[in-house]
Amino acid sequence: MTTQTTELRMPPKPRNRWRTAAIVAALCTFTVLTCLPAIGGVELDFAGMVRNWANGADKMGELLRPDFSFLPRTITPMLETLAMAVAGAALAAAASIPLTLWAARPSNPNRVTRQVVRFIINVNRAVPDLVFAMVLVAMVGVGVLPGLITLFLFDVGVVVKLVSEAIEGADHHYIEAGQAAGGTQSQINKATLLPQSWTLYANQWLYSLELNVRISAILGIVGAGGIGRLLDERRGFYAYDDVSVIILEILVVVMIIELCSNLLRSRLR
Amino acid sequence: MTTTTLPDLTLPTRPSRLRETIAAVLVGAVVLVSIIGLDIPWTELSDIPGRVAEYLRLMFAEPSWEKLPRALFETWRSVSMAWLGAIGCVVVSIPLGMLAARGVGPAWLRFVLRRSFAVIRAVPEVIIALVLLTVTGLTPFTGALALGIAGIGTQGKWVYETIESAQEGASEAVRAAGGNTAEVTRWALWPAAAPALMSFALYRFEINIRTSAVLGLVGAGGIGTMLSNYTNYREWDTVGMLLIVVVAVTMVFDLVSGSIRRRIMEGGRARAVDR
Amino acid sequence: MTEAASTTQPDGVATPWSITLEDVSVTYPNGTRALRGVSAHIEAGEMVSIVGLSGSGKSTLIRTINGLVPATSGRVVVGGHEVTGLRGRALRQLRGHIGMIFQSFNLADRTSVLNNVLVGRFAHTPSYRTLLGLTSAADKELALRCLDSVGMLEKVWARAGALSGGQKQRVAIARALCQQPSVMLADEPVASLDPPTAHAVMGDLARINAERDLTVLINIHMMDLARQYSRRMIGLRDGEIVYDGPAASATDADFEQIYDRPIQSRDRMGSAL
C-alpha cells in the first residue's frame, strides 16, 4: 500500500476462544477417561495387538482363499435367514401402522397416550438387536422364533420412530376438513391420513427389510437361527475358508436386496 | 331417498388397478411363503407368552442391584470402546471420504474408495468385528478397533455426501475469487461441511454404544460380556438389572448426544440420518 | 350431463339453519384476543360475507360456528343447537350439519377425489365402517351426485393432488355438500385462486345458496366480490364488528373503515375477464 489510508477500526472479534478451549478440554478429558483401565476404560495395548496380529495373520490369509465347495451347505441357512428377514419385516409393518398413528401428533392429539407409546418405542430402541436375541433365546429356546421376534421388535422401533417423525414433519391441512365434517380422529386417520402417508411407511418398510437381512445374518451367533449359526460354527472350528464363503454370500445377498429395494423405492410416489 | 328418480350419472371408467393388485398378491405370496417356510414350533406358540411373562417377572420383579458397581464399571468399558471406536472411525473416514467426493480426488481413487465403502457397508458390522476380534484377540482395545473399521463404510459415505452437497454453493465462490484446491477446501468446504461432519461423528458414537454391547456378547468385554455371562448362569435378577442399565445408559447417551447434535446443526437443517 | 340435470337438487335438501352469536369472545392460549364481544344474527337461507383484513378475527369467527375454535365466553347457537359446551359425539353430530370449505382446499392430495368427497359422510357413518373401508351404496351415490353438481364428476377417480386450484376447491365444495349441510361456511375460499376461477367458485356458492336455500357464510377480504355475491356484509376489525348491513350499498368509505386504511388495489379481485 502506497497511499495513506486511515487505519481501519475493527469491531471486536467475538470471544469464542474460551468456549472452544473448554469444548476441546472436555473432549480430551473424556477421551483420557476412556483410556484408563482402572475405572473400566480401554487399555491401549498396542504391543499386545501387534502380537495378536502376527498370530492372526495366517487366519487372515485363509480368509482371502474362500473354499467355494462349501457353498451348497450354506443355501438352506441362507434361505432361512431371508425368510426370517421378510417375515419379521412384514409382521412389523402390520404392527407399525397403528403404533405409528399413536405416536405421531397429527394422528393422535392425546398427549398422554402419545408419550406412552413413544416411551415404549424408545426403550425398545435402546436394546441392541443381538441383546434382544440372546435374552429371547434364553426365554423361548434356540431356533428361528427368537430371531423372528427380535427382528419384529427391532423393525417396529425403527419404523414407528422414523415414520411418526416424518408424519409430524408433513402438512396435514385435510385434518381440519375432516374435523369440520364431524369425523372422529380414527375416521380421519383411516380415510385421509393413511393414504396420505403410505409412501412414508413403504419407504421405511423397505429400509427395515434391508436392515433385517443384515441383522438376521448375525442372529445365529447367539442361537437365533439363520446363516449366522453356521458362521459361528465354522468360526469355532477355525475354518476360515468357509467363513469367508459365508461372508461373501451375505455381502452379495445384502447388495441384491438393497438393489431391489432401491428399485421398488424409486417406483413409489 | 329420492335418488332413484334422478337421471343416471355417466361415470368415467375407473382406471385399471391390475398392476397394483398383481404387486399386492406377489408381496403377499412372498410373505406367506416366508412365514410358512420358517421352522416355527407352531404347536408350542401358545405357551410362549406365558413363558416370556414368567421370565420377565424373574428379571424385573426384583432386579438384583448387588452387582451394580461392577455393571457400571463394565458399562464404562463399553462406552470407552464406543468412544475410541468412533474417534478412530471418524479420523480415518474424514480424509478418505473427502478423497471420495466428486471434484476432490482423482476419478480412479474415488471409484476404489466408494466401492470399498459399499462393501464394508454391506457386511454386518458385527461380522467384521467378529472376524477382526478372532484375528487380533478378544480385548476391549481390539473391540474399539473393530468398531472403528466396521463403521468406515457408512461414515465414509456420509462424509462424501456431505462434502458434495457443500461443494455446490460455497466452493464456486472461492474458486471464482481465484482460490486453489487447498484454499477451496479450507475456506469453502470445511466451514460448510464441518457441522454436519461433527454431527455424524456424534451419531457414530451413538451407534457404537449399541454395537459395543453386541461385541461384548461375542467376547470383547464390557457390559455385553457381563450380560452374556449372567444369562448363561441364568441369574435372571442380575440379567434384569443389567438390561435396565443397558437401556438407561443407551437412552441417556442418545438424549445427550442428540441434543448436542441439534445444537451443532441449529441454523442449518438437521439432515435426516438414515444409515 | 345437461345444465338442467345438474341444477336439480339431487341429494336431499336439508332445512337451512339460522345462526346467532351473543357477545362471543375468543382468547387464544397465547393471550391473543381474536374476538371481542361479537353479536350477530343470521337468518336461515341468508348469504353473508364477513369482510376484514387478515388478523381481524374472521377466521376465528367462522370457526366458532362449528366449534373448531371454542368460544371463550358468550353463546353460539346454530339451528337451535348451542355450540358452546358441546363436546365429543354431540359436537361431531352438529358439525355433520355444517359444511366448510377452506382457503387451501384441505384435500388429502394422495388419495382419490371420491375418497375426499366421502370425508363429508364421516358424521353420518359409524367409525367401524370407515375403518373397514365399507362405503354404503347410498353414500357413494350421494358423493357422485355432489361431484356432478359442481361439474367434477369427470375427475372422480383422479388423485386430488393432480387437480388445479379451482378444481380442488370444487371438490372441496362437493365434500361439504355431501354432508347435506344446513349451513355452509367458507374461509377465504378464493384467496388462492386466479380471478376467473375465483368468480366461478363464488358463483357456485351463490348458486348453492339460491338453489338449496342454504345459509352461507363467506370470509373474504376482496370488497368487489363481497358486493357482487352477497346481500349482507359484516365487517370485522380487531375482533369487533364495525359494519353490518347490505353489501351492495357498502361505500368505499365503509370499506376504509373496516380496513382502517385507504383502499388498495389488492382489496379487489377484479372482474372475471
Tab-separated table of C-alpha atoms in Angstrom, chain A residues 65-253:
chain	number	residue	atom	x	y	z
A	65	ARG	CA	-8.885	-68.028	-0.007
A	66	PRO	CA	-12.588	-68.894	0.116
A	67	ASP	CA	-13.430	-72.555	-0.357
A	68	PHE	CA	-16.447	-72.478	-2.647
A	69	SER	CA	-17.099	-76.197	-2.317
A	70	PHE	CA	-18.725	-75.185	0.980
A	71	LEU	CA	-21.330	-73.065	-0.807
A	72	PRO	CA	-24.094	-75.714	-1.168
A	73	ARG	CA	-24.229	-76.200	2.595
A	74	THR	CA	-24.962	-72.512	3.081
A	75	ILE	CA	-28.033	-72.373	0.842
A	76	THR	CA	-30.615	-73.660	3.321
A	77	PRO	CA	-29.490	-71.471	6.239
A	78	MET	CA	-29.337	-68.509	3.891
A	79	LEU	CA	-32.925	-69.100	2.784
A	80	GLU	CA	-33.886	-69.342	6.430
A	81	THR	CA	-32.199	-66.003	7.049
A	82	LEU	CA	-34.064	-64.408	4.159
A	83	ALA	CA	-37.381	-65.881	5.271
A	84	MET	CA	-36.804	-64.519	8.772
A	85	ALA	CA	-35.992	-61.102	7.348
A	86	VAL	CA	-39.115	-60.993	5.188
A	87	ALA	CA	-41.461	-62.391	7.809
A	88	GLY	CA	-40.085	-60.105	10.523
A	89	ALA	CA	-40.393	-57.045	8.309
A	90	ALA	CA	-43.931	-57.968	7.238
A	91	LEU	CA	-45.198	-58.568	10.763
A	92	ALA	CA	-43.541	-55.370	11.945
A	93	ALA	CA	-45.062	-53.477	9.026
A	94	ALA	CA	-48.531	-54.567	10.102
A	95	ALA	CA	-47.924	-53.654	13.729
A	96	SER	CA	-46.287	-50.361	12.842
A	97	ILE	CA	-49.431	-48.907	11.270
A	98	PRO	CA	-51.478	-48.362	14.433
A	99	LEU	CA	-48.418	-47.772	16.644
A	100	THR	CA	-47.156	-45.012	14.372
A	101	LEU	CA	-50.574	-43.363	14.352
A	102	TRP	CA	-50.495	-43.397	18.149
A	103	ALA	CA	-47.001	-41.968	18.260
A	104	ALA	CA	-47.484	-39.012	15.897
A	105	ARG	CA	-49.053	-35.744	16.959
A	106	PRO	CA	-51.272	-35.140	13.894
A	107	SER	CA	-52.883	-38.556	14.179
A	108	ASN	CA	-53.076	-38.654	17.965
A	109	PRO	CA	-53.788	-35.342	19.679
A	110	ASN	CA	-53.891	-37.069	23.058
A	111	ARG	CA	-50.599	-36.171	24.704
A	112	VAL	CA	-50.634	-38.925	27.316
A	113	THR	CA	-51.126	-41.930	25.041
A	114	ARG	CA	-48.695	-40.439	22.553
A	115	GLN	CA	-45.945	-40.096	25.147
A	116	VAL	CA	-46.588	-43.580	26.497
A	117	VAL	CA	-46.218	-45.159	23.063
A	118	ARG	CA	-43.128	-43.082	22.344
A	119	PHE	CA	-41.515	-44.047	25.610
A	120	ILE	CA	-42.093	-47.745	24.969
A	121	ILE	CA	-40.640	-47.370	21.475
A	122	ASN	CA	-37.595	-45.533	22.825
A	123	VAL	CA	-36.946	-48.217	25.424
A	124	ASN	CA	-37.315	-50.841	22.720
A	125	ARG	CA	-34.835	-48.991	20.532
A	126	ALA	CA	-32.307	-48.740	23.337
A	127	VAL	CA	-31.866	-52.523	23.470
A	128	PRO	CA	-29.231	-53.641	20.945
A	129	ASP	CA	-30.597	-56.189	18.467
A	130	LEU	CA	-28.328	-59.054	19.475
A	131	VAL	CA	-29.056	-58.492	23.163
A	132	PHE	CA	-32.751	-58.978	22.414
A	133	ALA	CA	-31.910	-62.135	20.528
A	134	MET	CA	-29.747	-63.547	23.300
A	135	VAL	CA	-32.330	-62.944	26.021
A	136	LEU	CA	-35.122	-64.291	23.818
A	137	VAL	CA	-33.125	-67.414	23.016
A	138	ALA	CA	-32.831	-67.999	26.749
A	139	MET	CA	-36.587	-67.481	27.104
A	140	VAL	CA	-38.121	-69.377	24.208
A	141	GLY	CA	-35.284	-71.684	23.219
A	142	VAL	CA	-32.847	-71.933	20.329
A	143	GLY	CA	-34.346	-71.540	16.852
A	144	VAL	CA	-35.825	-69.087	14.395
A	145	LEU	CA	-38.601	-67.943	16.715
A	146	PRO	CA	-36.419	-65.744	18.967
A	147	GLY	CA	-34.773	-64.396	15.831
A	148	LEU	CA	-38.127	-63.546	14.317
A	149	ILE	CA	-39.276	-61.792	17.486
A	150	THR	CA	-36.004	-59.848	17.624
A	151	LEU	CA	-36.378	-58.641	14.047
A	152	PHE	CA	-40.011	-57.764	14.685
A	153	LEU	CA	-39.187	-55.677	17.752
A	154	PHE	CA	-36.246	-54.008	16.066
A	155	ASP	CA	-38.235	-53.116	12.950
A	156	VAL	CA	-41.180	-51.797	14.921
A	157	GLY	CA	-38.783	-49.462	16.723
A	158	VAL	CA	-37.209	-48.206	13.517
A	159	VAL	CA	-40.414	-47.801	11.522
A	160	VAL	CA	-42.516	-46.225	14.252
A	161	LYS	CA	-39.829	-43.690	15.153
A	162	LEU	CA	-38.931	-42.658	11.624
A	163	VAL	CA	-42.456	-42.653	10.178
A	164	SER	CA	-44.043	-40.846	13.109
A	165	GLU	CA	-41.368	-38.163	12.814
A	166	ALA	CA	-41.957	-37.929	9.074
A	167	ILE	CA	-45.708	-37.597	9.632
A	168	GLU	CA	-45.082	-34.811	12.123
A	169	GLY	CA	-42.865	-33.063	9.612
A	170	ALA	CA	-45.563	-33.004	6.925
A	171	ASP	CA	-48.555	-30.692	6.486
A	172	HIS	CA	-51.965	-32.099	7.211
A	173	HIS	CA	-54.482	-29.397	6.286
A	174	TYR	CA	-57.059	-32.024	5.432
A	175	ILE	CA	-57.356	-32.980	9.100
A	176	GLU	CA	-59.188	-29.721	9.800
A	177	ALA	CA	-61.586	-30.532	6.968
A	178	GLY	CA	-62.234	-33.957	8.464
A	179	GLN	CA	-62.916	-32.394	11.840
A	180	ALA	CA	-65.198	-29.783	10.300
A	181	ALA	CA	-67.167	-32.597	8.672
A	182	GLY	CA	-67.712	-34.134	12.106
A	183	GLY	CA	-65.259	-37.004	11.747
A	184	THR	CA	-63.615	-38.836	14.618
A	185	GLN	CA	-59.825	-38.901	14.740
A	186	SER	CA	-59.793	-42.549	13.732
A	187	GLN	CA	-62.021	-41.840	10.714
A	188	ILE	CA	-59.702	-39.019	9.667
A	189	ASN	CA	-56.647	-41.240	10.132
A	190	LYS	CA	-58.031	-44.146	8.168
A	191	ALA	CA	-59.646	-42.290	5.294
A	192	THR	CA	-57.146	-39.485	4.735
A	193	LEU	CA	-54.003	-39.589	6.852
A	194	LEU	CA	-53.042	-43.171	5.980
A	195	PRO	CA	-53.408	-42.816	2.198
A	196	GLN	CA	-51.548	-39.529	2.514
A	197	SER	CA	-48.667	-41.081	4.452
A	198	TRP	CA	-48.357	-44.501	2.954
A	199	THR	CA	-45.247	-43.734	0.897
A	200	LEU	CA	-43.546	-42.701	4.134
A	201	TYR	CA	-44.466	-46.084	5.528
A	202	ALA	CA	-43.452	-48.004	2.428
A	203	ASN	CA	-40.031	-46.352	2.365
A	204	GLN	CA	-39.280	-47.357	5.923
A	205	TRP	CA	-40.712	-50.843	5.474
A	206	LEU	CA	-38.252	-51.386	2.646
A	207	TYR	CA	-35.480	-49.899	4.750
A	208	SER	CA	-36.316	-52.219	7.641
A	209	LEU	CA	-36.222	-55.165	5.240
A	210	GLU	CA	-32.708	-54.150	4.175
A	211	LEU	CA	-31.611	-53.872	7.792
A	212	ASN	CA	-33.207	-57.220	8.551
A	213	VAL	CA	-31.134	-59.088	6.008
A	214	ARG	CA	-28.015	-57.681	7.609
A	215	ILE	CA	-29.165	-58.393	11.157
A	216	SER	CA	-30.670	-61.808	10.558
A	217	ALA	CA	-27.316	-62.877	9.164
A	218	ILE	CA	-25.791	-62.434	12.607
A	219	LEU	CA	-28.656	-63.561	14.836
A	220	GLY	CA	-27.437	-67.134	14.605
A	221	ILE	CA	-24.350	-66.166	16.578
A	222	VAL	CA	-26.448	-66.233	19.733
A	223	GLY	CA	-28.534	-69.184	18.558
A	224	ALA	CA	-31.435	-67.413	16.917
A	225	GLY	CA	-31.420	-69.190	13.565
A	226	GLY	CA	-30.217	-68.451	10.079
A	227	ILE	CA	-26.827	-68.334	8.417
A	228	GLY	CA	-25.218	-66.772	11.487
A	229	ARG	CA	-25.313	-70.108	13.274
A	230	LEU	CA	-23.288	-71.707	10.502
A	231	LEU	CA	-20.899	-68.772	10.500
A	232	ASP	CA	-20.360	-69.060	14.223
A	233	GLU	CA	-19.873	-72.817	13.958
A	234	ARG	CA	-17.253	-72.582	11.185
A	235	ARG	CA	-15.504	-69.792	13.067
A	236	GLY	CA	-15.416	-72.017	16.125
A	237	PHE	CA	-13.648	-74.682	14.057
A	238	TYR	CA	-11.224	-72.071	12.705
A	239	ALA	CA	-12.456	-72.957	9.190
A	240	TYR	CA	-11.738	-69.531	7.823
A	241	ASP	CA	-12.039	-70.576	4.195
A	242	ASP	CA	-15.681	-71.480	4.915
A	243	VAL	CA	-16.251	-68.318	6.974
A	244	SER	CA	-15.022	-66.359	4.007
A	245	VAL	CA	-17.580	-68.013	1.711
A	246	ILE	CA	-20.391	-67.195	4.120
A	247	ILE	CA	-19.327	-63.563	4.421
A	248	LEU	CA	-19.114	-63.201	0.658
A	249	GLU	CA	-22.550	-64.728	0.332
A	250	ILE	CA	-24.019	-62.365	2.908
A	251	LEU	CA	-22.388	-59.481	1.081
A	252	VAL	CA	-23.904	-60.489	-2.230
A	253	VAL	CA	-27.353	-61.095	-0.775
